[in-house]
Amino acid sequence: MSPSLSVIIPTLNEEHYLPRLLESLKKQTYTDFEIIVSDGNSHDQTASIARTYDCRVISQSQRSPAAQRNAGAHAARGTLLLFLDADTILPDTFIEKAMTEYFRKHLDVASFLYILDSPKPIYRLATAYTFIFVTLISHFYPITIGAGMMTTRSWFKKSGGFDELLFLGEDNDFVRKIVRQKGKYGFIRSTRMKVSARRYEKDGAWPSFFKLQYIVAYYMLYGNVRKPIVEYSYGSYTSRK
């Protein structure tokens, strides 16, 4: 019997962070799901760690979140898809609450709010500003938080999936395609994921914040980001302090 939910995690050299997420998935109160780790041919222990947690591991030669999410979704058996970044941690009731709210609100695609795994006030402040900025804009222009997204397998297929040619913003483009086809988008507010502060630690809290604002402004003014407009390298935030 197929699971009702497929959890899809794109990875690239995530041996330090992936175990935290997989441990939190083991503790979920809702258990009818499979875990697909869509790996970009990591050169560390990411794939072997995933297998020890009984994940389905898919090797994807094209290293990008879009390509790896697409590969995972095409392999999924669940009717509902939950895309998670490898550096997230979930509270025990996360999936249960997220699915309940998703169906209660009759959503077709959803995103999640998060807290950082660092107690530093400046990180929390920058994140709070980000939430205000994103949630206000999303009322009239669909903006998502790519660390966590949920949709149905049928909407994934109908939308054509994630655009693998984009430099950034494939998550926003994915949501916008569904909205354009009259799908309903919203934020799940009954639960929050915890996300690593590694980007803030490496780039700085306010530079990270203003980089996000710039990317969103560019996206709203000019459309999809098809060229490098900020410094970004997938898989460059792998080590833990």
Tab-separated table of C-alpha atoms in Angstrom:
chain	number	residue	atom	x	y	z
A	1	MET	CA	0.000	0.000	0.000
A	2	SER	CA	1.415	3.379	-1.004
A	3	PRO	CA	2.090	6.002	1.672
A	4	SER	CA	-0.162	9.056	1.756
A	5	LEU	CA	2.830	11.403	1.927
A	6	SER	CA	6.283	11.543	0.367
A	7	VAL	CA	8.943	13.653	2.106
A	8	ILE	CA	11.514	14.811	-0.455
A	9	ILE	CA	14.893	16.141	0.671
A	10	PRO	CA	17.447	17.461	-1.866
A	11	THR	CA	20.979	17.034	-0.513
A	12	LEU	CA	24.553	17.903	-1.396
A	13	ASN	CA	27.192	17.024	1.202
A	14	GLU	CA	24.795	17.280	4.139
A	15	GLU	CA	26.283	14.659	6.485
A	16	HIS	CA	26.379	17.170	9.357
A	17	TYR	CA	22.763	18.335	9.076
A	18	LEU	CA	20.727	15.518	7.535
A	19	PRO	CA	20.796	13.255	10.648
A	20	ARG	CA	19.051	15.958	12.706
A	21	LEU	CA	16.190	16.116	10.229
A	22	LEU	CA	15.896	12.342	9.888
A	23	GLU	CA	15.833	11.924	13.675
A	24	SER	CA	12.980	14.424	13.886
A	25	LEU	CA	11.105	12.576	11.144
A	26	LYS	CA	11.409	9.336	13.127
A	27	LYS	CA	9.562	10.998	16.021
A	28	GLN	CA	6.551	12.245	14.049
A	29	THR	CA	3.108	11.482	15.436
A	30	TYR	CA	1.928	10.973	11.847
A	31	THR	CA	3.761	8.001	10.350
A	32	ASP	CA	2.234	7.169	6.953
A	33	PHE	CA	5.019	8.633	4.839
A	34	GLU	CA	8.122	7.697	2.897
A	35	ILE	CA	11.387	9.645	2.840
A	36	ILE	CA	13.176	10.260	-0.456
A	37	VAL	CA	16.666	11.732	-0.298
A	38	SER	CA	17.453	13.133	-3.726
A	39	ASP	CA	21.230	13.430	-3.586
A	40	GLY	CA	23.475	15.382	-5.930
A	41	ASN	CA	26.271	12.785	-5.862
A	42	SER	CA	27.631	13.958	-2.513
A	43	HIS	CA	31.281	13.149	-1.799
A	44	ASP	CA	30.695	12.758	1.938
A	45	GLN	CA	28.537	10.279	3.909
A	46	THR	CA	25.161	11.836	3.072
A	47	ALA	CA	23.836	8.918	1.025
A	48	SER	CA	25.004	6.220	3.416
A	49	ILE	CA	23.516	8.092	6.379
A	50	ALA	CA	20.193	8.339	4.558
A	51	ARG	CA	20.180	4.592	3.916
A	52	THR	CA	20.736	3.840	7.602
A	53	TYR	CA	17.434	5.652	8.219
A	54	ASP	CA	15.693	3.507	5.564
A	55	CYS	CA	15.333	6.425	3.168
A	56	ARG	CA	15.003	5.882	-0.553
A	57	VAL	CA	18.132	7.445	-2.018
A	58	ILE	CA	18.090	8.780	-5.561
A	59	SER	CA	21.317	9.937	-7.181
A	60	GLN	CA	20.892	12.990	-9.370
A	61	SER	CA	23.774	14.070	-11.597
A	62	GLN	CA	22.433	17.609	-12.025
A	63	ARG	CA	23.235	19.417	-8.803
A	64	SER	CA	20.498	21.918	-8.073
A	65	PRO	CA	17.551	22.081	-5.672
A	66	ALA	CA	15.151	22.263	-8.618
A	67	ALA	CA	16.499	19.196	-10.436
A	68	GLN	CA	16.780	17.179	-7.245
A	69	ARG	CA	13.282	18.079	-6.070
A	70	ASN	CA	11.922	17.125	-9.484
A	71	ALA	CA	13.713	13.770	-9.409
A	72	GLY	CA	12.370	13.052	-5.942
A	73	ALA	CA	8.822	14.022	-6.899
A	74	HIS	CA	8.862	11.818	-9.997
A	75	ALA	CA	9.894	8.868	-7.823
A	76	ALA	CA	7.353	9.602	-5.085
A	77	ARG	CA	4.526	7.212	-4.286
A	78	GLY	CA	2.562	9.512	-1.976
A	79	THR	CA	-0.399	11.603	-3.070
A	80	LEU	CA	0.965	14.543	-1.059
A	81	LEU	CA	4.508	15.890	-1.389
A	82	LEU	CA	6.471	17.632	1.350
A	83	PHE	CA	9.717	19.261	0.195
A	84	LEU	CA	12.205	19.964	2.985
A	85	ASP	CA	15.714	21.397	3.069
A	86	ALA	CA	18.267	19.142	4.740
A	87	ASP	CA	19.096	21.673	7.462
A	88	THR	CA	15.595	21.712	8.963
A	89	ILE	CA	14.325	20.080	12.154
A	90	LEU	CA	10.650	19.334	12.778
A	91	PRO	CA	8.662	19.259	16.014
A	92	ASP	CA	7.051	15.885	16.697
A	93	THR	CA	3.572	16.984	15.583
A	94	PHE	CA	4.736	18.906	12.512
A	95	ILE	CA	3.413	16.623	9.774
A	96	GLU	CA	0.155	15.907	11.597
A	97	LYS	CA	-0.609	19.585	12.127
A	98	ALA	CA	0.580	20.620	8.671
A	99	MET	CA	-1.610	18.101	6.878
A	100	THR	CA	-4.628	18.947	9.024
A	101	GLU	CA	-4.322	22.659	8.252
A	102	TYR	CA	-3.514	22.027	4.596
A	103	PHE	CA	-6.755	20.117	4.037
A	104	ARG	CA	-8.840	22.300	6.348
A	105	LYS	CA	-7.881	25.402	4.339
A	106	HIS	CA	-8.332	23.524	1.036
A	107	LEU	CA	-4.844	24.528	-0.077
A	108	ASP	CA	-3.174	23.308	-3.253
A	109	VAL	CA	0.344	24.486	-2.391
A	110	ALA	CA	1.646	25.672	0.969
A	111	SER	CA	4.741	27.042	2.631
A	112	PHE	CA	5.905	27.177	6.256
A	113	LEU	CA	7.242	29.714	8.679
A	114	TYR	CA	10.325	28.807	10.687
A	115	ILE	CA	12.527	29.666	13.627
A	116	LEU	CA	16.317	29.594	13.593
A	117	ASP	CA	18.341	27.121	15.652
A	118	SER	CA	20.361	29.972	17.173
A	119	PRO	CA	19.286	32.078	20.172
A	120	LYS	CA	21.156	35.183	18.945
A	121	PRO	CA	18.700	38.115	19.053
A	122	ILE	CA	19.993	39.664	15.827
A	123	TYR	CA	19.159	36.491	13.893
A	124	ARG	CA	15.686	36.366	15.386
A	125	LEU	CA	15.141	40.035	14.554
A	126	ALA	CA	16.281	39.611	10.949
A	127	THR	CA	14.034	36.571	10.596
A	128	ALA	CA	11.040	38.427	12.033
A	129	TYR	CA	11.502	41.196	9.469
A	130	THR	CA	11.727	38.569	6.756
A	131	PHE	CA	8.431	36.992	7.818
A	132	ILE	CA	6.668	40.346	7.866
A	133	PHE	CA	8.069	41.218	4.448
A	134	VAL	CA	7.214	37.861	2.858
A	135	THR	CA	3.762	37.400	4.378
A	136	LEU	CA	2.662	40.933	3.449
A	137	ILE	CA	3.832	40.570	-0.143
A	138	SER	CA	2.309	37.095	-0.490
A	139	HIS	CA	-1.191	38.571	-0.133
A	140	PHE	CA	-0.933	40.027	-3.635
A	141	TYR	CA	2.154	38.323	-5.099
A	142	PRO	CA	2.979	34.673	-4.311
A	143	ILE	CA	6.271	34.459	-2.429
A	144	THR	CA	7.296	31.273	-0.657
A	145	ILE	CA	9.882	30.151	1.897
A	146	GLY	CA	11.655	27.345	0.074
A	147	ALA	CA	12.914	25.505	3.164
A	148	GLY	CA	9.544	23.777	3.321
A	149	MET	CA	6.738	23.413	0.780
A	150	MET	CA	3.744	21.100	0.472
A	151	THR	CA	1.596	20.251	-2.543
A	152	THR	CA	-0.155	17.293	-4.120
A	153	ARG	CA	1.501	15.046	-6.649
A	154	SER	CA	-1.239	15.954	-9.147
A	155	TRP	CA	-0.508	19.692	-8.795
A	156	PHE	CA	3.207	19.025	-9.136
A	157	LYS	CA	2.581	17.286	-12.459
A	158	LYS	CA	0.081	19.894	-13.625
A	159	SER	CA	2.531	22.727	-12.914
A	160	GLY	CA	5.428	21.038	-14.678
A	161	GLY	CA	7.523	20.980	-11.513
A	162	PHE	CA	10.481	23.205	-10.685
A	163	ASP	CA	12.225	25.130	-13.462
A	164	GLU	CA	15.759	23.701	-13.593
A	165	LEU	CA	17.083	26.590	-15.693
A	166	LEU	CA	16.622	29.279	-13.049
A	167	PHE	CA	19.573	30.594	-11.052
A	168	LEU	CA	17.404	31.359	-7.997
A	169	GLY	CA	13.739	31.451	-7.090
A	170	GLU	CA	12.619	28.132	-8.541
A	171	ASP	CA	10.444	27.738	-5.423
A	172	ASN	CA	8.636	31.041	-6.037
A	173	ASP	CA	8.201	30.196	-9.708
A	174	PHE	CA	6.734	26.808	-8.759
A	175	VAL	CA	4.148	28.388	-6.472
A	176	ARG	CA	3.312	31.085	-8.991
A	177	LYS	CA	2.664	28.506	-11.728
A	178	ILE	CA	0.148	26.749	-9.497
A	179	VAL	CA	-1.536	30.028	-8.544
A	180	ARG	CA	-1.791	30.999	-12.218
A	181	GLN	CA	-3.657	27.748	-12.803
A	182	LYS	CA	-6.166	28.753	-10.097
A	183	GLY	CA	-4.531	26.736	-7.321
A	184	LYS	CA	-4.855	28.039	-3.772
A	185	TYR	CA	-1.675	29.050	-1.944
A	186	GLY	CA	-1.166	29.823	1.730
A	187	PHE	CA	1.138	29.578	4.742
A	188	ILE	CA	0.796	26.820	7.322
A	189	ARG	CA	0.640	28.617	10.679
A	190	SER	CA	-0.217	25.839	13.150
A	191	THR	CA	3.381	24.616	13.332
A	192	ARG	CA	6.886	25.842	12.521
A	193	MET	CA	10.058	24.139	11.461
A	194	LYS	CA	13.476	24.933	12.880
A	195	VAL	CA	16.107	25.940	10.327
A	196	SER	CA	19.878	26.115	10.707
A	197	ALA	CA	21.352	29.589	11.080
A	198	ARG	CA	24.355	28.517	8.981
A	199	ARG	CA	23.715	31.058	6.224
A	200	TYR	CA	23.461	33.850	8.776
A	201	GLU	CA	26.617	32.599	10.488
A	202	LYS	CA	28.568	32.561	7.248
A	203	ASP	CA	27.207	35.649	5.495
A	204	GLY	CA	26.097	37.762	8.466
A	205	ALA	CA	22.566	38.414	9.697
A	206	TRP	CA	21.838	41.700	7.977
A	207	PRO	CA	23.680	40.935	4.725
A	208	SER	CA	21.572	37.764	4.524
A	209	PHE	CA	18.420	39.743	5.221
A	210	PHE	CA	19.125	42.432	2.624
A	211	LYS	CA	20.184	39.828	0.075
A	212	LEU	CA	16.748	38.243	0.408
A	213	GLN	CA	14.994	41.599	0.009
A	214	TYR	CA	17.012	42.301	-3.122
A	215	ILE	CA	16.190	38.900	-4.632
A	216	VAL	CA	12.467	39.343	-3.929
A	217	ALA	CA	12.466	42.886	-5.339
A	218	TYR	CA	14.247	41.701	-8.475
A	219	TYR	CA	11.776	38.843	-8.838
A	220	MET	CA	8.780	41.160	-8.535
A	221	LEU	CA	10.176	43.749	-10.955
A	222	TYR	CA	11.805	41.585	-13.588
A	223	GLY	CA	10.416	38.071	-13.150
A	224	ASN	CA	12.394	34.856	-12.816
A	225	VAL	CA	16.065	35.030	-11.845
A	226	ARG	CA	17.890	33.431	-14.751
A	227	LYS	CA	21.338	34.925	-14.143
A	228	PRO	CA	23.584	35.485	-11.106
A	229	ILE	CA	22.402	38.625	-9.324
A	230	VAL	CA	23.922	37.785	-5.907
A	231	GLU	CA	26.701	35.520	-4.722
A	232	TYR	CA	25.228	32.054	-4.303
A	233	SER	CA	26.645	28.559	-4.582
A	234	TYR	CA	24.515	25.514	-3.880
A	235	GLY	CA	26.186	23.223	-1.354
A	236	SER	CA	28.484	25.898	0.078
A	237	TYR	CA	26.997	25.882	3.590
A	238	THR	CA	27.817	22.317	4.587
A	239	SER	CA	30.033	22.589	7.684
A	240	ARG	CA	28.848	23.103	11.251
A	241	LYS	CA	30.524	25.386	13.800
